[in-house]
PDB file of C-alpha atoms in Angstrom:
ATOM      1  CA  UNK H 341      20.860 -31.729-135.367  1.00 59.00           C
ATOM      2  CA  UNK H 342      21.759 -30.850-131.809  1.00 57.00           C
ATOM      3  CA  UNK H 343      24.173 -31.767-129.060  1.00 54.00           C
ATOM      4  CA  UNK H 344      24.385 -35.514-128.652  1.00 48.00           C
ATOM      5  CA  UNK H 345      23.466 -36.855-125.228  1.00 50.00           C
ATOM      6  CA  UNK H 346      24.088 -40.488-126.095  1.00 49.00           C
ATOM      7  CA  UNK H 347      27.373 -42.364-126.034  1.00 52.00           C
ATOM      8  CA  UNK H 348      27.730 -41.886-129.789  1.00 58.00           C
ATOM      9  CA  UNK H 349      31.081 -40.989-131.298  1.00 72.00           C
ATOM     10  CA  UNK H 350      29.733 -37.764-132.813  1.00 74.00           C
ATOM     11  CA  UNK H 351      29.396 -34.462-130.957  1.00 83.00           C
ATOM     12  CA  UNK H 352      26.171 -33.485-132.757  1.00 83.00           C
ATOM     13  CA  UNK H 353      23.255 -35.601-133.915  1.00 88.00           C
ATOM     14  CA  UNK H 354      22.719 -34.678-137.540  1.00 91.00           C
ATOM     15  CA  UNK H 355      20.743 -37.015-139.731  1.00 94.00           C
ATOM     16  CA  UNK H 356      22.206 -38.021-143.062  1.00 96.00           C
ATOM     17  CA  UNK H 357      18.696 -37.633-144.452  1.00 97.00           C
ATOM     18  CA  UNK H 358      18.762 -33.926-143.496  1.00 96.00           C
ATOM     19  CA  UNK H 359      22.038 -33.497-145.392  1.00 97.00           C
ATOM     20  CA  UNK H 360      20.529 -35.247-148.423  1.00 98.00           C
ATOM     21  CA  UNK H 361      17.388 -33.067-148.304  1.00 97.00           C
ATOM     22  CA  UNK H 362      19.634 -30.008-148.125  1.00 97.00           C
ATOM     23  CA  UNK H 363      21.556 -31.293-151.150  1.00 98.00           C
ATOM     24  CA  UNK H 364      18.309 -31.696-153.107  1.00 97.00           C
ATOM     25  CA  UNK H 365      17.445 -28.063-152.417  1.00 96.00           C
ATOM     26  CA  UNK H 366      20.946 -26.845-153.365  1.00 97.00           C
ATOM     27  CA  UNK H 367      20.842 -28.913-156.575  1.00 97.00           C
ATOM     28  CA  UNK H 368      17.426 -27.449-157.463  1.00 97.00           C
ATOM     29  CA  UNK H 369      18.790 -23.916-157.010  1.00 94.00           C
ATOM     30  CA  UNK H 370      21.932 -24.760-159.007  1.00 90.00           C
ATOM     31  CA  UNK H 371      23.996 -21.626-158.385  1.00 88.00           C
ATOM     32  CA  UNK H 372      27.513 -20.555-159.264  1.00 91.00           C
ATOM     33  CA  UNK H 373      30.836 -22.178-158.456  1.00 92.00           C
ATOM     34  CA  UNK H 374      32.435 -21.242-155.164  1.00 92.00           C
ATOM     35  CA  UNK H 375      36.065 -20.379-154.496  1.00 92.00           C
ATOM     36  CA  UNK H 376      36.984 -24.066-155.013  1.00 95.00           C
ATOM     37  CA  UNK H 377      35.702 -23.925-158.608  1.00 94.00           C
ATOM     38  CA  UNK H 378      33.375 -26.924-158.124  1.00 96.00           C
ATOM     39  CA  UNK H 379      29.975 -26.708-159.815  1.00 96.00           C
ATOM     40  CA  UNK H 380      26.810 -28.440-158.636  1.00 96.00           C
ATOM     41  CA  UNK H 381      27.206 -30.942-161.504  1.00 97.00           C
ATOM     42  CA  UNK H 382      30.817 -31.683-160.504  1.00 97.00           C
ATOM     43  CA  UNK H 383      29.840 -32.028-156.828  1.00 97.00           C
ATOM     44  CA  UNK H 384      27.218 -34.588-157.835  1.00 97.00           C
ATOM     45  CA  UNK H 385      29.781 -36.796-159.619  1.00 97.00           C
ATOM     46  CA  UNK H 386      31.089 -37.968-156.223  1.00 97.00           C
ATOM     47  CA  UNK H 387      27.896 -37.185-154.337  1.00 97.00           C
ATOM     48  CA  UNK H 388      28.035 -39.913-151.706  1.00 97.00           C
ATOM     49  CA  UNK H 389      31.584 -39.012-150.632  1.00 98.00           C
ATOM     50  CA  UNK H 390      30.936 -35.258-150.778  1.00 97.00           C
ATOM     51  CA  UNK H 391      27.776 -35.465-148.663  1.00 98.00           C
ATOM     52  CA  UNK H 392      29.503 -37.819-146.231  1.00 97.00           C
ATOM     53  CA  UNK H 393      32.301 -35.253-145.741  1.00 97.00           C
ATOM     54  CA  UNK H 394      29.766 -32.500-145.009  1.00 97.00           C
ATOM     55  CA  UNK H 395      27.814 -34.734-142.598  1.00 96.00           C
ATOM     56  CA  UNK H 396      30.936 -36.061-140.876  1.00 95.00           C
ATOM     57  CA  UNK H 397      32.453 -32.627-140.301  1.00 95.00           C
ATOM     58  CA  UNK H 398      29.175 -31.110-139.111  1.00 94.00           C
ATOM     59  CA  UNK H 399      28.302 -33.964-136.763  1.00 93.00           C
ATOM     60  CA  UNK H 400      31.805 -34.095-135.298  1.00 92.00           C
ATOM     61  CA  UNK H 401      31.837 -30.345-134.679  1.00 90.00           C
ATOM     62  CA  UNK H 402      34.844 -29.797-136.944  1.00 92.00           C
ATOM     63  CA  UNK H 403      33.035 -28.205-139.883  1.00 93.00           C
ATOM     64  CA  UNK H 404      34.692 -25.004-141.069  1.00 93.00           C
ATOM     65  CA  UNK H 405      33.353 -23.256-144.178  1.00 94.00           C
ATOM     66  CA  UNK H 406      35.680 -22.300-147.005  1.00 94.00           C
ATOM     67  CA  UNK H 407      36.240 -18.665-147.972  1.00 93.00           C
ATOM     68  CA  UNK H 408      33.620 -17.290-150.340  1.00 93.00           C
ATOM     69  CA  UNK H 409      34.259 -16.202-153.918  1.00 92.00           C
ATOM     70  CA  UNK H 410      33.648 -12.481-154.364  1.00 93.00           C
ATOM     71  CA  UNK H 411      31.263 -11.536-157.151  1.00 91.00           C
ATOM     72  CA  UNK H 412      30.074  -8.078-158.137  1.00 91.00           C
ATOM     73  CA  UNK H 413      26.375  -7.504-158.688  1.00 89.00           C
ATOM     74  CA  UNK H 414      25.353  -4.304-160.511  1.00 91.00           C
ATOM     75  CA  UNK H 415      23.040  -1.962-158.619  1.00 90.00           C
ATOM     76  CA  UNK H 416      20.306   0.167-160.179  1.00 91.00           C
ATOM     77  CA  UNK H 417      22.207   3.376-159.392  1.00 92.00           C
ATOM     78  CA  UNK H 418      25.190   2.225-161.457  1.00 91.00           C
ATOM     79  CA  UNK H 419      27.277   1.031-158.507  1.00 91.00           C
ATOM     80  CA  UNK H 420      28.078  -2.532-157.597  1.00 92.00           C
ATOM     81  CA  UNK H 421      27.429  -4.677-154.553  1.00 91.00           C
ATOM     82  CA  UNK H 422      29.898  -7.330-153.519  1.00 92.00           C
ATOM     83  CA  UNK H 423      28.365 -10.740-153.036  1.00 88.00           C
ATOM     84  CA  UNK H 424      30.029 -13.800-151.515  1.00 92.00           C
ATOM     85  CA  UNK H 425      29.476 -17.099-153.339  1.00 94.00           C
ATOM     86  CA  UNK H 426      29.950 -20.122-151.035  1.00 95.00           C
ATOM     87  CA  UNK H 427      31.132 -23.520-152.234  1.00 96.00           C
ATOM     88  CA  UNK H 428      28.527 -26.159-153.035  1.00 97.00           C
ATOM     89  CA  UNK H 429      29.501 -28.084-149.879  1.00 97.00           C
ATOM     90  CA  UNK H 430      29.043 -24.943-147.786  1.00 96.00           C
ATOM     91  CA  UNK H 431      25.650 -24.321-149.381  1.00 96.00           C
ATOM     92  CA  UNK H 432      24.618 -27.858-148.408  1.00 97.00           C
ATOM     93  CA  UNK H 433      25.763 -27.268-144.811  1.00 96.00           C
ATOM     94  CA  UNK H 434      24.054 -23.849-144.624  1.00 95.00           C
ATOM     95  CA  UNK H 435      20.842 -25.256-146.076  1.00 95.00           C
ATOM     96  CA  UNK H 436      20.866 -28.151-143.603  1.00 95.00           C
ATOM     97  CA  UNK H 437      21.242 -25.737-140.673  1.00 93.00           C
ATOM     98  CA  UNK H 438      18.500 -23.523-142.089  1.00 90.00           C
ATOM     99  CA  UNK H 439      16.125 -26.482-142.519  1.00 92.00           C
ATOM    100  CA  UNK H 440      16.841 -27.721-138.996  1.00 90.00           C
ATOM    101  CA  UNK H 441      16.229 -24.267-137.501  1.00 88.00           C
ATOM    102  CA  UNK H 442      13.087 -23.607-139.549  1.00 87.00           C
ATOM    103  CA  UNK H 443      11.488 -26.857-138.387  1.00 88.00           C
ATOM    104  CA  UNK H 444      11.904 -25.785-134.779  1.00 86.00           C
ATOM    105  CA  UNK H 445      11.534 -22.016-134.900  1.00 82.00           C
ATOM    106  CA  UNK H 446       8.938 -21.353-137.573  1.00 83.00           C
ATOM    107  CA  UNK H 447       6.054 -22.606-135.371  1.00 82.00           C
ATOM    108  CA  UNK H 448       6.940 -20.070-132.653  1.00 81.00           C
ATOM    109  CA  UNK H 449       7.576 -17.023-134.890  1.00 78.00           C
ATOM    110  CA  UNK H 450       5.031 -14.256-134.699  1.00 77.00           C
ATOM    111  CA  UNK H 451       2.458 -14.561-137.503  1.00 80.00           C
ATOM    112  CA  UNK H 452       3.479 -11.085-138.713  1.00 79.00           C
ATOM    113  CA  UNK H 453       7.107 -12.087-139.213  1.00 79.00           C
ATOM    114  CA  UNK H 454       7.677 -11.883-142.961  1.00 77.00           C
ATOM    115  CA  UNK H 455      11.449 -11.372-143.135  1.00 71.00           C
ATOM    116  CA  UNK H 456      12.739 -14.830-143.973  1.00 67.00           C
ATOM    117  CA  UNK H 457       9.919 -17.255-143.319  1.00 74.00           C
ATOM    118  CA  UNK H 458       9.256 -19.996-145.854  1.00 79.00           C
ATOM    119  CA  UNK H 459       6.257 -19.292-148.048  1.00 81.00           C
ATOM    120  CA  UNK H 460       6.204 -15.616-147.050  1.00 84.00           C
ATOM    121  CA  UNK H 461       7.396 -12.652-149.044  1.00 85.00           C
ATOM    122  CA  UNK H 462       7.708  -8.907-148.881  1.00 84.00           C
ATOM    123  CA  UNK H 463       4.585  -8.730-151.044  1.00 89.00           C
ATOM    124  CA  UNK H 464       2.660 -10.708-148.411  1.00 88.00           C
ATOM    125  CA  UNK H 465       3.750  -8.132-145.826  1.00 86.00           C
ATOM    126  CA  UNK H 466       2.644  -5.288-148.113  1.00 87.00           C
ATOM    127  CA  UNK H 467      -0.767  -6.935-148.592  1.00 89.00           C
ATOM    128  CA  UNK H 468      -1.249  -7.197-144.819  1.00 87.00           C
ATOM    129  CA  UNK H 469      -0.144  -3.563-144.372  1.00 82.00           C
ATOM    130  CA  UNK H 470      -2.533  -2.418-147.074  1.00 86.00           C
ATOM    131  CA  UNK H 471      -5.427  -4.236-145.386  1.00 88.00           C
ATOM    132  CA  UNK H 472      -4.509  -2.883-141.953  1.00 84.00           C
ATOM    133  CA  UNK H 473      -4.280   0.688-143.229  1.00 83.00           C
ATOM    134  CA  UNK H 474      -8.045   0.562-143.468  1.00 86.00           C
ATOM    135  CA  UNK H 475      -8.375  -0.905-139.950  1.00 85.00           C
ATOM    136  CA  UNK H 476      -6.082   1.444-137.989  1.00 77.00           C
ATOM    137  CA  UNK H 477      -5.211   5.112-138.249  1.00 76.00           C
ATOM    138  CA  UNK H 478      -1.597   4.721-137.102  1.00 72.00           C
ATOM    139  CA  UNK H 479       1.550   2.874-138.214  1.00 69.00           C
ATOM    140  CA  UNK H 480       4.896   2.141-136.585  1.00 69.00           C
ATOM    141  CA  UNK H 481       7.738   1.492-139.014  1.00 67.00           C
ATOM    142  CA  UNK H 482      11.058   0.581-137.402  1.00 63.00           C
ATOM    143  CA  UNK H 483      14.395  -0.442-138.818  1.00 59.00           C
ATOM    144  CA  UNK H 484      16.487  -1.281-135.767  1.00 57.00           C
ATOM    145  CA  UNK H 485      19.705  -0.914-137.780  1.00 50.00           C
ATOM    146  CA  UNK H 486      18.758   2.707-138.395  1.00 48.00           C
ATOM    147  CA  UNK H 487      19.193   3.294-134.657  1.00 48.00           C
ATOM    148  CA  UNK H 488      22.862   2.263-134.943  1.00 51.00           C
ATOM    149  CA  UNK H 489      24.171   5.815-134.455  1.00 55.00           C
ATOM    150  CA  UNK H 490      22.015   6.399-131.401  1.00 58.00           C
ATOM    151  CA  UNK H 491      22.824   4.535-128.208  1.00 58.00           C
ATOM    152  CA  UNK H 492      19.352   3.137-127.481  1.00 60.00           C
ATOM    153  CA  UNK H 493      18.868  -0.415-126.302  1.00 63.00           C
ATOM    154  CA  UNK H 494      15.941  -2.503-127.528  1.00 61.00           C
ATOM    155  CA  UNK H 495      14.252  -2.428-124.093  1.00 69.00           C
ATOM    156  CA  UNK H 496      14.532   1.390-124.113  1.00 65.00           C
ATOM    157  CA  UNK H 497      12.988   1.582-127.604  1.00 61.00           C
ATOM    158  CA  UNK H 498      10.201  -0.804-126.601  1.00 65.00           C
ATOM    159  CA  UNK H 499       9.513   1.326-123.504  1.00 67.00           C
ATOM    160  CA  UNK H 500       9.197   4.448-125.687  1.00 64.00           C
ATOM    161  CA  UNK H 501       6.671   2.788-127.995  1.00 61.00           C
ATOM    162  CA  UNK H 502       4.874   0.618-125.417  1.00 60.00           C
ATOM    163  CA  UNK H 503       1.932   2.992-124.841  1.00 60.00           C
ATOM    164  CA  UNK H 504       1.247   2.982-128.590  1.00 54.00           C
ATOM    165  CA  UNK H 505       1.421  -0.750-129.139  1.00 53.00           C
ATOM    166  CA  UNK H 506      -1.643  -2.972-129.177  1.00 48.00           C
ATOM    167  CA  UNK H 507       0.441  -6.187-129.232  1.00 48.00           C
ATOM    168  CA  UNK H 508       2.412  -7.312-126.197  1.00 45.00           C
ATOM    169  CA  UNK H 509       6.165  -7.581-126.613  1.00 42.00           C
ATOM    170  CA  UNK H 510       6.772  -9.320-123.300  1.00 44.00           C
ATOM    171  CA  UNK H 511       9.541 -11.875-123.720  1.00 41.00           C
ATOM    172  CA  UNK H 512      11.071 -10.174-126.757  1.00 41.00           C
ATOM    173  CA  UNK H 513      13.722  -8.408-124.714  1.00 38.00           C
TER     174      UNK H 513
END
């Protein structure tokens, strides 16, 4: 997937195999019906045509996702969280983009990046933190969103913490 430099008719080079691999992952996850009411089983009935539509729209640059179906998920405190359920076709497209990006970006992510990396979990991050607690006598815990009410740029924050960091952040900002 990427901008086409050849004289092909498509704006973006997206392999049909990537779309099929994405479909296999979506099918394995199953999931709920989107706003169009189509289930994974129903999508599979006309699989070749459905995957072709996703591939064709993505590779031509005309892909536009459908609205999501709103679903309420109960929270532990008794409240609810709204969750958007995409259509099966949109899940295939999103998964294809995710797979394409992961193949290229995962090798250059910092080894301590646990947020969304494949094969990594929050528990892996906790295990590393637990081990490092015995190696260092200091910790920096940042949630950049928490700085939303304060007008601090990332370079300013990095400058404030720079003397305390043992890892270089050059190129991150």
